[in-house]
């Protein structure tokens, strides 16, 4: 049975251009250029990508392996076994207390992948942390190819 994921939405303002294979050179683009026309927040992902990222945060906070990995690419699933993720959740308080408020710092495109860098906070651990989300297409679905 095929895995569920976030469908690629071509109507995303500017963000869809990152997945255009006709675009050869890598692009470094400030987060402010990815605002969705329906939302004026300059440091936010478009709604379909925000939903994917929000799911990762919520699932990590409640240690839900199935929910956390549901949008992973097949390649990413090979390295994300349940036992190892469980050990990380048990030993790192930040991973189970992530704030749902992030500030996107910028995006970079390499080949057919987009790396989104964002400032992440914890609900219990003081300070700012650097988050990284690597997105790409698997078939016609946006999948997670890396996350830290």
PDB file of C-alpha atoms in Angstrom:
ATOM      1  CA  UNK A   1       0.000   0.000   0.000  1.00  0.00           C
ATOM      2  CA  UNK A   2       1.497   3.395  -0.931  1.00  0.00           C
ATOM      3  CA  UNK A   3       2.446   5.675   1.942  1.00  0.00           C
ATOM      4  CA  UNK A   4       0.442   8.832   2.471  1.00  0.00           C
ATOM      5  CA  UNK A   5       2.167  12.203   2.205  1.00  0.00           C
ATOM      6  CA  UNK A   6       1.661  15.838   1.451  1.00  0.00           C
ATOM      7  CA  UNK A   7       0.622  16.281  -2.190  1.00  0.00           C
ATOM      8  CA  UNK A   8       2.710  18.683  -4.206  1.00  0.00           C
ATOM      9  CA  UNK A   9       0.676  21.828  -4.738  1.00  0.00           C
ATOM     10  CA  UNK A  10       1.742  23.796  -7.805  1.00  0.00           C
ATOM     11  CA  UNK A  11      -0.066  26.924  -6.665  1.00  0.00           C
ATOM     12  CA  UNK A  12       2.473  27.680  -3.930  1.00  0.00           C
ATOM     13  CA  UNK A  13       3.875  31.155  -4.423  1.00  0.00           C
ATOM     14  CA  UNK A  14       7.543  30.922  -5.535  1.00  0.00           C
ATOM     15  CA  UNK A  15       8.173  27.733  -3.542  1.00  0.00           C
ATOM     16  CA  UNK A  16       7.063  25.494  -6.409  1.00  0.00           C
ATOM     17  CA  UNK A  17       9.897  26.868  -8.544  1.00  0.00           C
ATOM     18  CA  UNK A  18      12.369  25.042  -6.309  1.00  0.00           C
ATOM     19  CA  UNK A  19      11.078  21.711  -7.584  1.00  0.00           C
ATOM     20  CA  UNK A  20      11.291  22.762 -11.234  1.00  0.00           C
ATOM     21  CA  UNK A  21      13.986  20.553 -12.836  1.00  0.00           C
ATOM     22  CA  UNK A  22      14.408  23.107 -15.639  1.00  0.00           C
ATOM     23  CA  UNK A  23      16.024  25.404 -13.096  1.00  0.00           C
ATOM     24  CA  UNK A  24      19.657  24.321 -13.197  1.00  0.00           C
ATOM     25  CA  UNK A  25      21.558  26.521 -10.774  1.00  0.00           C
ATOM     26  CA  UNK A  26      21.170  26.266  -7.002  1.00  0.00           C
ATOM     27  CA  UNK A  27      19.321  29.155  -5.428  1.00  0.00           C
ATOM     28  CA  UNK A  28      19.748  30.704  -2.018  1.00  0.00           C
ATOM     29  CA  UNK A  29      16.620  32.588  -1.190  1.00  0.00           C
ATOM     30  CA  UNK A  30      15.569  34.484   1.909  1.00  0.00           C
ATOM     31  CA  UNK A  31      12.518  33.131   3.671  1.00  0.00           C
ATOM     32  CA  UNK A  32      10.638  36.360   2.990  1.00  0.00           C
ATOM     33  CA  UNK A  33      10.177  35.380  -0.665  1.00  0.00           C
ATOM     34  CA  UNK A  34       8.185  32.268   0.292  1.00  0.00           C
ATOM     35  CA  UNK A  35       5.205  34.004   1.760  1.00  0.00           C
ATOM     36  CA  UNK A  36       1.905  32.662   0.609  1.00  0.00           C
ATOM     37  CA  UNK A  37      -0.431  35.245  -0.832  1.00  0.00           C
ATOM     38  CA  UNK A  38      -3.103  34.288   1.721  1.00  0.00           C
ATOM     39  CA  UNK A  39      -0.717  34.836   4.604  1.00  0.00           C
ATOM     40  CA  UNK A  40       1.459  37.863   5.211  1.00  0.00           C
ATOM     41  CA  UNK A  41       3.911  36.297   7.678  1.00  0.00           C
ATOM     42  CA  UNK A  42       7.318  36.723   6.022  1.00  0.00           C
ATOM     43  CA  UNK A  43       9.014  33.952   8.003  1.00  0.00           C
ATOM     44  CA  UNK A  44       6.520  31.159   7.505  1.00  0.00           C
ATOM     45  CA  UNK A  45       6.310  28.188   5.176  1.00  0.00           C
ATOM     46  CA  UNK A  46       3.408  27.861   2.737  1.00  0.00           C
ATOM     47  CA  UNK A  47       0.459  26.030   4.396  1.00  0.00           C
ATOM     48  CA  UNK A  48       1.047  22.517   2.910  1.00  0.00           C
ATOM     49  CA  UNK A  49       4.693  22.577   4.014  1.00  0.00           C
ATOM     50  CA  UNK A  50       3.805  24.103   7.379  1.00  0.00           C
ATOM     51  CA  UNK A  51       1.358  21.229   7.925  1.00  0.00           C
ATOM     52  CA  UNK A  52       4.123  18.703   7.220  1.00  0.00           C
ATOM     53  CA  UNK A  53       6.567  20.477   9.549  1.00  0.00           C
ATOM     54  CA  UNK A  54       3.897  20.909  12.247  1.00  0.00           C
ATOM     55  CA  UNK A  55       3.190  17.172  12.133  1.00  0.00           C
ATOM     56  CA  UNK A  56       6.890  16.447  12.750  1.00  0.00           C
ATOM     57  CA  UNK A  57       6.904  18.726  15.814  1.00  0.00           C
ATOM     58  CA  UNK A  58       3.668  17.351  17.290  1.00  0.00           C
ATOM     59  CA  UNK A  59       4.666  13.734  16.675  1.00  0.00           C
ATOM     60  CA  UNK A  60       8.130  14.253  18.154  1.00  0.00           C
ATOM     61  CA  UNK A  61       6.663  15.870  21.271  1.00  0.00           C
ATOM     62  CA  UNK A  62       4.417  12.860  21.944  1.00  0.00           C
ATOM     63  CA  UNK A  63       7.019  10.292  20.778  1.00  0.00           C
ATOM     64  CA  UNK A  64       4.733   8.999  18.024  1.00  0.00           C
ATOM     65  CA  UNK A  65       6.978   7.039  15.654  1.00  0.00           C
ATOM     66  CA  UNK A  66       4.259   6.372  13.055  1.00  0.00           C
ATOM     67  CA  UNK A  67       3.166   9.994  12.919  1.00  0.00           C
ATOM     68  CA  UNK A  68       6.747  11.277  12.946  1.00  0.00           C
ATOM     69  CA  UNK A  69       7.827   9.133   9.985  1.00  0.00           C
ATOM     70  CA  UNK A  70       4.631   9.307   7.892  1.00  0.00           C
ATOM     71  CA  UNK A  71       6.049  11.961   5.537  1.00  0.00           C
ATOM     72  CA  UNK A  72       9.567  10.477   5.342  1.00  0.00           C
ATOM     73  CA  UNK A  73      10.958   9.468   1.963  1.00  0.00           C
ATOM     74  CA  UNK A  74      11.628   5.756   1.487  1.00  0.00           C
ATOM     75  CA  UNK A  75      15.359   6.535   1.721  1.00  0.00           C
ATOM     76  CA  UNK A  76      14.893   8.372   5.028  1.00  0.00           C
ATOM     77  CA  UNK A  77      12.823   5.518   6.489  1.00  0.00           C
ATOM     78  CA  UNK A  78      15.799   3.136   6.212  1.00  0.00           C
ATOM     79  CA  UNK A  79      17.762   5.168   8.763  1.00  0.00           C
ATOM     80  CA  UNK A  80      14.864   6.034  11.046  1.00  0.00           C
ATOM     81  CA  UNK A  81      14.187   2.859  12.955  1.00  0.00           C
ATOM     82  CA  UNK A  82      11.848   2.983  15.916  1.00  0.00           C
ATOM     83  CA  UNK A  83      14.402   1.832  18.503  1.00  0.00           C
ATOM     84  CA  UNK A  84      16.953   4.533  17.593  1.00  0.00           C
ATOM     85  CA  UNK A  85      14.314   7.268  17.544  1.00  0.00           C
ATOM     86  CA  UNK A  86      13.062   6.036  20.919  1.00  0.00           C
ATOM     87  CA  UNK A  87      16.591   6.338  22.347  1.00  0.00           C
ATOM     88  CA  UNK A  88      16.887   9.893  21.021  1.00  0.00           C
ATOM     89  CA  UNK A  89      13.503  10.871  22.469  1.00  0.00           C
ATOM     90  CA  UNK A  90      14.491   9.367  25.834  1.00  0.00           C
ATOM     91  CA  UNK A  91      17.880  11.091  26.047  1.00  0.00           C
ATOM     92  CA  UNK A  92      17.164  14.525  24.546  1.00  0.00           C
ATOM     93  CA  UNK A  93      14.581  16.699  26.297  1.00  0.00           C
ATOM     94  CA  UNK A  94      14.496  19.190  23.401  1.00  0.00           C
ATOM     95  CA  UNK A  95      13.065  16.565  21.016  1.00  0.00           C
ATOM     96  CA  UNK A  96       9.983  16.095  23.180  1.00  0.00           C
ATOM     97  CA  UNK A  97       9.361  19.741  24.026  1.00  0.00           C
ATOM     98  CA  UNK A  98       9.516  21.492  20.658  1.00  0.00           C
ATOM     99  CA  UNK A  99       7.593  24.729  20.317  1.00  0.00           C
ATOM    100  CA  UNK A 100       5.198  24.919  17.388  1.00  0.00           C
ATOM    101  CA  UNK A 101       6.426  28.444  16.674  1.00  0.00           C
ATOM    102  CA  UNK A 102       9.416  28.506  14.353  1.00  0.00           C
ATOM    103  CA  UNK A 103      11.031  31.296  12.404  1.00  0.00           C
ATOM    104  CA  UNK A 104      12.166  30.339   8.906  1.00  0.00           C
ATOM    105  CA  UNK A 105      15.640  31.765   8.325  1.00  0.00           C
ATOM    106  CA  UNK A 106      16.068  30.814   4.677  1.00  0.00           C
ATOM    107  CA  UNK A 107      16.042  28.100   2.040  1.00  0.00           C
ATOM    108  CA  UNK A 108      18.602  26.712  -0.347  1.00  0.00           C
ATOM    109  CA  UNK A 109      18.055  24.471  -3.357  1.00  0.00           C
ATOM    110  CA  UNK A 110      20.463  21.738  -4.393  1.00  0.00           C
ATOM    111  CA  UNK A 111      19.486  19.564  -7.327  1.00  0.00           C
ATOM    112  CA  UNK A 112      15.892  18.481  -6.634  1.00  0.00           C
ATOM    113  CA  UNK A 113      15.970  19.127  -2.898  1.00  0.00           C
ATOM    114  CA  UNK A 114      15.198  22.143  -0.734  1.00  0.00           C
ATOM    115  CA  UNK A 115      16.814  22.677   2.639  1.00  0.00           C
ATOM    116  CA  UNK A 116      14.825  24.915   4.959  1.00  0.00           C
ATOM    117  CA  UNK A 117      16.695  26.381   7.934  1.00  0.00           C
ATOM    118  CA  UNK A 118      14.663  27.700  10.831  1.00  0.00           C
ATOM    119  CA  UNK A 119      15.004  28.905  14.400  1.00  0.00           C
ATOM    120  CA  UNK A 120      13.411  26.390  16.751  1.00  0.00           C
ATOM    121  CA  UNK A 121      12.538  26.881  20.411  1.00  0.00           C
ATOM    122  CA  UNK A 122      11.717  24.403  23.144  1.00  0.00           C
ATOM    123  CA  UNK A 123       8.841  24.695  25.598  1.00  0.00           C
ATOM    124  CA  UNK A 124      11.128  23.619  28.473  1.00  0.00           C
ATOM    125  CA  UNK A 125      14.774  24.152  27.443  1.00  0.00           C
ATOM    126  CA  UNK A 126      15.824  27.814  27.186  1.00  0.00           C
ATOM    127  CA  UNK A 127      17.488  29.213  24.074  1.00  0.00           C
ATOM    128  CA  UNK A 128      17.225  28.982  20.303  1.00  0.00           C
ATOM    129  CA  UNK A 129      18.124  25.934  18.243  1.00  0.00           C
ATOM    130  CA  UNK A 130      18.823  25.572  14.526  1.00  0.00           C
ATOM    131  CA  UNK A 131      16.351  23.325  12.721  1.00  0.00           C
ATOM    132  CA  UNK A 132      16.919  21.860   9.270  1.00  0.00           C
ATOM    133  CA  UNK A 133      14.357  20.224   7.024  1.00  0.00           C
ATOM    134  CA  UNK A 134      15.327  18.725   3.664  1.00  0.00           C
ATOM    135  CA  UNK A 135      12.354  18.347   1.326  1.00  0.00           C
ATOM    136  CA  UNK A 136      12.038  16.767  -2.080  1.00  0.00           C
ATOM    137  CA  UNK A 137       9.618  15.038  -4.360  1.00  0.00           C
ATOM    138  CA  UNK A 138       9.030  11.309  -4.304  1.00  0.00           C
ATOM    139  CA  UNK A 139       6.652  10.690  -7.176  1.00  0.00           C
ATOM    140  CA  UNK A 140       4.286  13.648  -6.921  1.00  0.00           C
ATOM    141  CA  UNK A 141       4.432  13.899  -3.119  1.00  0.00           C
ATOM    142  CA  UNK A 142       6.566  16.214  -0.987  1.00  0.00           C
ATOM    143  CA  UNK A 143       8.605  14.018   1.369  1.00  0.00           C
ATOM    144  CA  UNK A 144      11.167  14.603   4.121  1.00  0.00           C
ATOM    145  CA  UNK A 145      14.658  13.557   3.072  1.00  0.00           C
ATOM    146  CA  UNK A 146      16.399  14.928   6.165  1.00  0.00           C
ATOM    147  CA  UNK A 147      15.534  16.571   9.477  1.00  0.00           C
ATOM    148  CA  UNK A 148      17.583  17.828  12.410  1.00  0.00           C
TER     149      UNK A 148
END
